[in-house]
């Protein structure tokens, strides 16, 4: 938040005053963040509708973040809209009696989250409409049923990262291998680098899976390294880069 504020020559407190839902970017604890935002809105003496918009925006962003924490990179639009409606009904009960006004406020929330200011400062979204991404084909290849309504909603920054990664992978897959060392020699150097350690710590001997990873990198254009936290993924990458160099 400090970085975002500094880009506009503001203080973080200014961002929070303008759009309290920006705190959705600062806390993993959703219930704490919601309560803090609610208190701030009361102190700022916002109207019921203005408070409802901020809390609904927070609910939408929080839903997407929960999906990401479960391993996805987006949430379905229908889920996000449902979260917005639920939040509005809780934050402003009077909206429940006026469907037209409720739809208008939902549109305000949606437009806010898609705005340039949200993208740059407060935490915005990118909507991938049906046809833009081949979800049906991806789901079929993965042997899964596609959920949602076919319209994916991403955090804006994550969408940019996903596109960049896909473009880079496509470029690597379509071109010549960046390097093609001998697999056994690379594994040997990989092992030597690991055993020698670094200035920040002692050495270790790679296990069979880690050595297999080094050989796979030599034999394939693209290698995907998976593992739980603490399983040695980062160490493998460091050893590999040093071994290649």
PDB file of C-alpha atoms in Angstrom, residues 93 113 125 163:
ATOM      1  CA  UNK A  93     -31.025  -3.903   4.565  1.00  0.00           C
ATOM      2  CA  UNK A 113     -13.606  -2.760  -9.185  1.00  0.00           C
ATOM      3  CA  UNK A 125     -10.335  -6.969 -11.258  1.00  0.00           C
ATOM      4  CA  UNK A 163      -0.728 -13.895 -19.515  1.00  0.00           C
TER       5      UNK A 163
END
